[in-house]
JSON list of C-alpha atoms in Angstrom, two decimals:
[
{"chain": "A", "resi": 1, "resn": "MET", "atom": "CA", "xyz": [-8.42, -6.46, 17.88]},
{"chain": "A", "resi": 2, "resn": "ASN", "atom": "CA", "xyz": [-10.35, -3.84, 19.81]},
{"chain": "A", "resi": 3, "resn": "CYS", "atom": "CA", "xyz": [-9.28, -0.23, 20.30]},
{"chain": "A", "resi": 4, "resn": "VAL", "atom": "CA", "xyz": [-8.04, -0.74, 23.86]},
{"chain": "A", "resi": 5, "resn": "SER", "atom": "CA", "xyz": [-5.72, -3.60, 22.93]},
{"chain": "A", "resi": 6, "resn": "PHE", "atom": "CA", "xyz": [-4.56, -1.65, 19.86]},
{"chain": "A", "resi": 7, "resn": "CYS", "atom": "CA", "xyz": [-3.72, 1.29, 22.10]},
{"chain": "A", "resi": 8, "resn": "ASN", "atom": "CA", "xyz": [-1.94, -0.85, 24.67]},
{"chain": "A", "resi": 9, "resn": "LYS", "atom": "CA", "xyz": [0.03, -2.70, 22.00]},
{"chain": "A", "resi": 10, "resn": "THR", "atom": "CA", "xyz": [1.31, 0.39, 20.20]},
{"chain": "A", "resi": 11, "resn": "VAL", "atom": "CA", "xyz": [1.95, 2.91, 22.94]},
{"chain": "A", "resi": 12, "resn": "GLU", "atom": "CA", "xyz": [5.67, 2.09, 22.87]},
{"chain": "A", "resi": 13, "resn": "ALA", "atom": "CA", "xyz": [5.83, 2.29, 19.09]},
{"chain": "A", "resi": 14, "resn": "PHE", "atom": "CA", "xyz": [4.49, 5.84, 19.17]},
{"chain": "A", "resi": 15, "resn": "SER", "atom": "CA", "xyz": [6.17, 6.93, 22.41]},
{"chain": "A", "resi": 16, "resn": "GLY", "atom": "CA", "xyz": [7.54, 10.04, 20.70]},
{"chain": "A", "resi": 17, "resn": "LEU", "atom": "CA", "xyz": [4.10, 11.61, 20.56]},
{"chain": "A", "resi": 18, "resn": "ARG", "atom": "CA", "xyz": [3.52, 14.40, 23.03]},
{"chain": "A", "resi": 19, "resn": "SER", "atom": "CA", "xyz": [0.25, 13.26, 24.50]},
{"chain": "A", "resi": 20, "resn": "VAL", "atom": "CA", "xyz": [-2.41, 10.60, 24.63]},
{"chain": "A", "resi": 21, "resn": "GLN", "atom": "CA", "xyz": [-4.58, 12.94, 22.58]},
{"chain": "A", "resi": 22, "resn": "SER", "atom": "CA", "xyz": [-1.97, 12.96, 19.79]},
{"chain": "A", "resi": 23, "resn": "TYR", "atom": "CA", "xyz": [-1.78, 9.20, 19.97]},
{"chain": "A", "resi": 24, "resn": "LEU", "atom": "CA", "xyz": [-5.55, 8.86, 19.75]},
{"chain": "A", "resi": 25, "resn": "GLU", "atom": "CA", "xyz": [-5.68, 11.23, 16.81]},
{"chain": "A", "resi": 26, "resn": "LEU", "atom": "CA", "xyz": [-2.99, 9.20, 15.02]},
{"chain": "A", "resi": 27, "resn": "SER", "atom": "CA", "xyz": [-4.80, 5.93, 15.79]},
{"chain": "A", "resi": 28, "resn": "ILE", "atom": "CA", "xyz": [-8.06, 7.30, 14.44]},
{"chain": "A", "resi": 29, "resn": "ALA", "atom": "CA", "xyz": [-6.29, 8.53, 11.31]},
{"chain": "A", "resi": 30, "resn": "ILE", "atom": "CA", "xyz": [-4.80, 5.07, 10.76]},
{"chain": "A", "resi": 31, "resn": "LEU", "atom": "CA", "xyz": [-7.86, 3.05, 11.67]},
{"chain": "A", "resi": 32, "resn": "GLY", "atom": "CA", "xyz": [-10.52, 5.56, 10.68]},
{"chain": "A", "resi": 33, "resn": "PRO", "atom": "CA", "xyz": [-12.25, 3.39, 8.05]},
{"chain": "A", "resi": 34, "resn": "HIS", "atom": "CA", "xyz": [-12.12, 0.41, 10.40]},
{"chain": "A", "resi": 35, "resn": "LEU", "atom": "CA", "xyz": [-13.57, 2.30, 13.36]},
{"chain": "A", "resi": 36, "resn": "ALA", "atom": "CA", "xyz": [-16.22, 4.08, 11.35]},
{"chain": "A", "resi": 37, "resn": "ASP", "atom": "CA", "xyz": [-17.70, 0.86, 9.98]},
{"chain": "A", "resi": 38, "resn": "GLY", "atom": "CA", "xyz": [-17.89, -0.91, 13.33]},
{"chain": "A", "resi": 39, "resn": "GLY", "atom": "CA", "xyz": [-14.93, -3.17, 12.56]},
{"chain": "A", "resi": 40, "resn": "ASN", "atom": "CA", "xyz": [-16.22, -4.53, 9.25]},
{"chain": "A", "resi": 41, "resn": "ARG", "atom": "CA", "xyz": [-13.05, -6.09, 7.80]},
{"chain": "A", "resi": 42, "resn": "GLN", "atom": "CA", "xyz": [-14.47, -6.06, 4.27]},
{"chain": "A", "resi": 43, "resn": "ASN", "atom": "CA", "xyz": [-14.12, -2.28, 4.16]},
{"chain": "A", "resi": 44, "resn": "ARG", "atom": "CA", "xyz": [-10.54, -2.27, 5.43]},
{"chain": "A", "resi": 45, "resn": "ARG", "atom": "CA", "xyz": [-9.01, -3.63, 2.22]},
{"chain": "A", "resi": 46, "resn": "ASN", "atom": "CA", "xyz": [-8.96, -0.12, 0.81]},
{"chain": "A", "resi": 47, "resn": "LEU", "atom": "CA", "xyz": [-5.85, 0.42, 2.93]},
{"chain": "A", "resi": 48, "resn": "MET", "atom": "CA", "xyz": [-2.52, -0.51, 1.44]},
{"chain": "A", "resi": 49, "resn": "THR", "atom": "CA", "xyz": [-0.76, -3.49, 2.96]},
{"chain": "A", "resi": 50, "resn": "TYR", "atom": "CA", "xyz": [2.81, -4.51, 3.46]},
{"chain": "A", "resi": 51, "resn": "VAL", "atom": "CA", "xyz": [4.03, -7.74, 1.90]},
{"chain": "A", "resi": 52, "resn": "VAL", "atom": "CA", "xyz": [6.73, -10.22, 2.92]},
{"chain": "A", "resi": 53, "resn": "VAL", "atom": "CA", "xyz": [8.69, -11.36, -0.13]},
{"chain": "A", "resi": 54, "resn": "GLU", "atom": "CA", "xyz": [11.06, -14.12, -1.22]},
{"chain": "A", "resi": 55, "resn": "SER", "atom": "CA", "xyz": [14.14, -12.96, 0.68]},
{"chain": "A", "resi": 56, "resn": "CYS", "atom": "CA", "xyz": [12.44, -14.03, 3.93]},
{"chain": "A", "resi": 57, "resn": "ILE", "atom": "CA", "xyz": [12.24, -17.68, 2.86]},
{"chain": "A", "resi": 58, "resn": "ARG", "atom": "CA", "xyz": [14.59, -19.83, 4.95]},
{"chain": "A", "resi": 59, "resn": "CYS", "atom": "CA", "xyz": [15.83, -16.75, 6.84]},
{"chain": "A", "resi": 60, "resn": "LYS", "atom": "CA", "xyz": [12.60, -16.15, 8.80]},
{"chain": "A", "resi": 61, "resn": "LEU", "atom": "CA", "xyz": [14.07, -13.44, 10.99]},
{"chain": "A", "resi": 62, "resn": "THR", "atom": "CA", "xyz": [11.36, -12.20, 13.33]},
{"chain": "A", "resi": 63, "resn": "ASP", "atom": "CA", "xyz": [12.54, -8.72, 14.25]},
{"chain": "A", "resi": 64, "resn": "CYS", "atom": "CA", "xyz": [9.50, -7.29, 12.47]},
{"chain": "A", "resi": 65, "resn": "VAL", "atom": "CA", "xyz": [6.78, -9.05, 14.45]},
{"chain": "A", "resi": 66, "resn": "GLU", "atom": "CA", "xyz": [7.33, -7.28, 17.77]},
{"chain": "A", "resi": 67, "resn": "VAL", "atom": "CA", "xyz": [6.71, -3.82, 16.34]},
{"chain": "A", "resi": 68, "resn": "CYS", "atom": "CA", "xyz": [3.43, -4.71, 14.64]},
{"chain": "A", "resi": 69, "resn": "PRO", "atom": "CA", "xyz": [0.59, -2.94, 16.47]},
{"chain": "A", "resi": 70, "resn": "VAL", "atom": "CA", "xyz": [-2.15, -5.22, 15.11]},
{"chain": "A", "resi": 71, "resn": "ASP", "atom": "CA", "xyz": [-0.58, -8.69, 15.11]},
{"chain": "A", "resi": 72, "resn": "CYS", "atom": "CA", "xyz": [-0.79, -9.18, 11.36]},
{"chain": "A", "resi": 73, "resn": "PHE", "atom": "CA", "xyz": [2.24, -11.48, 11.00]},
{"chain": "A", "resi": 74, "resn": "HIS", "atom": "CA", "xyz": [1.72, -15.21, 10.57]},
{"chain": "A", "resi": 75, "resn": "GLU", "atom": "CA", "xyz": [4.43, -17.85, 10.89]},
{"chain": "A", "resi": 76, "resn": "GLY", "atom": "CA", "xyz": [4.99, -20.80, 8.61]},
{"chain": "A", "resi": 77, "resn": "PRO", "atom": "CA", "xyz": [7.73, -23.44, 8.74]},
{"chain": "A", "resi": 78, "resn": "ASN", "atom": "CA", "xyz": [10.36, -21.26, 7.02]},
{"chain": "A", "resi": 79, "resn": "PHE", "atom": "CA", "xyz": [8.64, -17.98, 6.10]},
{"chain": "A", "resi": 80, "resn": "LEU", "atom": "CA", "xyz": [6.56, -15.16, 7.56]},
{"chain": "A", "resi": 81, "resn": "VAL", "atom": "CA", "xyz": [3.57, -13.51, 5.91]},
{"chain": "A", "resi": 82, "resn": "ILE", "atom": "CA", "xyz": [1.44, -10.45, 6.57]},
{"chain": "A", "resi": 83, "resn": "ASP", "atom": "CA", "xyz": [-2.34, -10.70, 6.63]},
{"chain": "A", "resi": 84, "resn": "PRO", "atom": "CA", "xyz": [-3.47, -7.90, 4.29]},
{"chain": "A", "resi": 85, "resn": "GLU", "atom": "CA", "xyz": [-6.84, -7.73, 6.06]},
{"chain": "A", "resi": 86, "resn": "GLU", "atom": "CA", "xyz": [-5.13, -6.94, 9.37]},
{"chain": "A", "resi": 87, "resn": "CYS", "atom": "CA", "xyz": [-2.27, -4.72, 8.18]},
{"chain": "A", "resi": 88, "resn": "ILE", "atom": "CA", "xyz": [-2.97, -1.04, 8.85]},
{"chain": "A", "resi": 89, "resn": "ASP", "atom": "CA", "xyz": [-0.15, 0.32, 6.70]},
{"chain": "A", "resi": 90, "resn": "CYS", "atom": "CA", "xyz": [1.75, 1.75, 9.67]},
{"chain": "A", "resi": 91, "resn": "SER", "atom": "CA", "xyz": [5.15, 0.90, 8.09]},
{"chain": "A", "resi": 92, "resn": "LEU", "atom": "CA", "xyz": [6.76, 0.01, 11.43]},
{"chain": "A", "resi": 93, "resn": "CYS", "atom": "CA", "xyz": [7.81, -3.46, 10.26]},
{"chain": "A", "resi": 94, "resn": "GLU", "atom": "CA", "xyz": [9.60, -2.52, 7.05]},
{"chain": "A", "resi": 95, "resn": "PRO", "atom": "CA", "xyz": [12.77, -0.98, 8.54]},
{"chain": "A", "resi": 96, "resn": "GLU", "atom": "CA", "xyz": [13.01, -3.77, 11.13]},
{"chain": "A", "resi": 97, "resn": "CYS", "atom": "CA", "xyz": [13.61, -6.52, 8.57]},
{"chain": "A", "resi": 98, "resn": "PRO", "atom": "CA", "xyz": [17.35, -7.29, 8.39]},
{"chain": "A", "resi": 99, "resn": "VAL", "atom": "CA", "xyz": [17.04, -8.84, 4.91]},
{"chain": "A", "resi": 100, "resn": "ASN", "atom": "CA", "xyz": [14.75, -6.18, 3.38]},
{"chain": "A", "resi": 101, "resn": "ALA", "atom": "CA", "xyz": [11.97, -8.68, 2.80]},
{"chain": "A", "resi": 102, "resn": "ILE", "atom": "CA", "xyz": [9.06, -6.34, 3.52]},
{"chain": "A", "resi": 103, "resn": "TYR", "atom": "CA", "xyz": [7.65, -3.96, 0.93]},
{"chain": "A", "resi": 104, "resn": "ALA", "atom": "CA", "xyz": [4.70, -1.64, 0.74]},
{"chain": "A", "resi": 105, "resn": "GLU", "atom": "CA", "xyz": [2.21, -3.15, -1.69]},
{"chain": "A", "resi": 106, "resn": "GLU", "atom": "CA", "xyz": [2.65, -0.25, -4.10]},
{"chain": "A", "resi": 107, "resn": "ASP", "atom": "CA", "xyz": [6.45, -0.70, -4.06]},
{"chain": "A", "resi": 108, "resn": "LEU", "atom": "CA", "xyz": [6.54, -4.45, -4.70]},
{"chain": "A", "resi": 109, "resn": "PRO", "atom": "CA", "xyz": [9.17, -5.27, -7.32]},
{"chain": "A", "resi": 110, "resn": "GLU", "atom": "CA", "xyz": [7.69, -6.75, -10.48]},
{"chain": "A", "resi": 111, "resn": "ASP", "atom": "CA", "xyz": [9.31, -10.13, -9.85]},
{"chain": "A", "resi": 112, "resn": "GLN", "atom": "CA", "xyz": [7.77, -10.29, -6.34]},
{"chain": "A", "resi": 113, "resn": "GLN", "atom": "CA", "xyz": [4.13, -9.51, -7.22]},
{"chain": "A", "resi": 114, "resn": "GLU", "atom": "CA", "xyz": [3.01, -13.10, -6.58]},
{"chain": "A", "resi": 115, "resn": "PHE", "atom": "CA", "xyz": [3.89, -12.66, -2.91]},
{"chain": "A", "resi": 116, "resn": "LEU", "atom": "CA", "xyz": [0.83, -10.49, -2.31]},
{"chain": "A", "resi": 117, "resn": "THR", "atom": "CA", "xyz": [-1.32, -13.51, -3.18]},
{"chain": "A", "resi": 118, "resn": "LEU", "atom": "CA", "xyz": [0.91, -15.83, -1.15]},
{"chain": "A", "resi": 119, "resn": "ASN", "atom": "CA", "xyz": [0.71, -13.56, 1.90]},
{"chain": "A", "resi": 120, "resn": "THR", "atom": "CA", "xyz": [-3.08, -13.49, 1.62]},
{"chain": "A", "resi": 121, "resn": "GLU", "atom": "CA", "xyz": [-3.39, -17.25, 1.13]},
{"chain": "A", "resi": 122, "resn": "LEU", "atom": "CA", "xyz": [-0.90, -18.36, 3.79]},
{"chain": "A", "resi": 123, "resn": "SER", "atom": "CA", "xyz": [-2.00, -15.88, 6.47]},
{"chain": "A", "resi": 124, "resn": "ALA", "atom": "CA", "xyz": [-5.36, -17.67, 6.45]},
{"chain": "A", "resi": 125, "resn": "LEU", "atom": "CA", "xyz": [-3.61, -20.97, 7.20]},
{"chain": "A", "resi": 126, "resn": "TRP", "atom": "CA", "xyz": [-0.73, -20.14, 9.52]},
{"chain": "A", "resi": 127, "resn": "PRO", "atom": "CA", "xyz": [-0.85, -19.00, 13.17]},
{"chain": "A", "resi": 128, "resn": "VAL", "atom": "CA", "xyz": [-0.21, -15.42, 14.29]},
{"chain": "A", "resi": 129, "resn": "ILE", "atom": "CA", "xyz": [3.25, -14.67, 15.63]},
{"chain": "A", "resi": 130, "resn": "THR", "atom": "CA", "xyz": [3.70, -11.71, 18.00]},
{"chain": "A", "resi": 131, "resn": "GLU", "atom": "CA", "xyz": [7.08, -12.25, 19.64]},
{"chain": "A", "resi": 132, "resn": "MET", "atom": "CA", "xyz": [10.57, -12.38, 18.27]},
{"chain": "A", "resi": 133, "resn": "LYS", "atom": "CA", "xyz": [12.12, -15.84, 18.08]},
{"chain": "A", "resi": 134, "resn": "ASP", "atom": "CA", "xyz": [15.63, -17.08, 17.48]},
{"chain": "A", "resi": 135, "resn": "ALA", "atom": "CA", "xyz": [16.57, -17.21, 13.82]},
{"chain": "A", "resi": 136, "resn": "PRO", "atom": "CA", "xyz": [16.92, -20.60, 12.17]},
{"chain": "A", "resi": 137, "resn": "ALA", "atom": "CA", "xyz": [20.44, -22.00, 12.64]},
{"chain": "A", "resi": 138, "resn": "ASP", "atom": "CA", "xyz": [21.21, -21.70, 8.91]},
{"chain": "A", "resi": 139, "resn": "ALA", "atom": "CA", "xyz": [19.57, -18.30, 8.33]},
{"chain": "A", "resi": 140, "resn": "ASP", "atom": "CA", "xyz": [22.85, -16.54, 7.55]},
{"chain": "A", "resi": 141, "resn": "GLN", "atom": "CA", "xyz": [23.56, -19.02, 4.76]},
{"chain": "A", "resi": 142, "resn": "TRP", "atom": "CA", "xyz": [20.28, -18.01, 3.06]},
{"chain": "A", "resi": 143, "resn": "ARG", "atom": "CA", "xyz": [20.49, -14.21, 3.37]},
{"chain": "A", "resi": 144, "resn": "GLU", "atom": "CA", "xyz": [21.98, -13.55, -0.06]},
{"chain": "A", "resi": 145, "resn": "VAL", "atom": "CA", "xyz": [20.41, -16.49, -1.93]},
{"chain": "A", "resi": 146, "resn": "ALA", "atom": "CA", "xyz": [18.02, -15.55, -4.75]},
{"chain": "A", "resi": 147, "resn": "GLY", "atom": "CA", "xyz": [15.31, -17.72, -6.26]},
{"chain": "A", "resi": 148, "resn": "LYS", "atom": "CA", "xyz": [14.15, -19.23, -2.97]},
{"chain": "A", "resi": 149, "resn": "LEU", "atom": "CA", "xyz": [10.45, -19.68, -3.79]},
{"chain": "A", "resi": 150, "resn": "GLN", "atom": "CA", "xyz": [11.10, -23.35, -4.52]},
{"chain": "A", "resi": 151, "resn": "TYR", "atom": "CA", "xyz": [12.11, -23.80, -0.87]},
{"chain": "A", "resi": 152, "resn": "LEU", "atom": "CA", "xyz": [8.92, -22.34, 0.59]},
{"chain": "A", "resi": 153, "resn": "GLU", "atom": "CA", "xyz": [7.34, -24.87, 2.97]},
{"chain": "A", "resi": 154, "resn": "ARG", "atom": "CA", "xyz": [3.62, -24.61, 3.38]}
]
């Protein structure tokens, strides 16, 4: 994603800023390493990422995808993942998730650590999702269910 599309995509998300200059300063602070290296994705992994965990499986609520300024969400049959190479650690998605299925990498619960690997692996296989969709018909039945990894469809 180039700087212009990043700016256009996130102007609403940061509408509380007083000026375009403030917005540009914030964007540079967030993407600084990415911009300084000419977009070399290898050097971006030093940023923290957000991770979608087990509670998303079979719920797949998509409230989070519309606020993402860099289109890092990918959609599978019954689960969403975040591409850690695209995530810029903006934290906009985390409060949008109705089932609290998104964690900062550093805050991942011990029993959810494997989801960092799953997010990385599956984001390379699944298509990007950028718009909210209707929830699966049975999503409410799965909101409080634990131990859903066995139901993950690849």
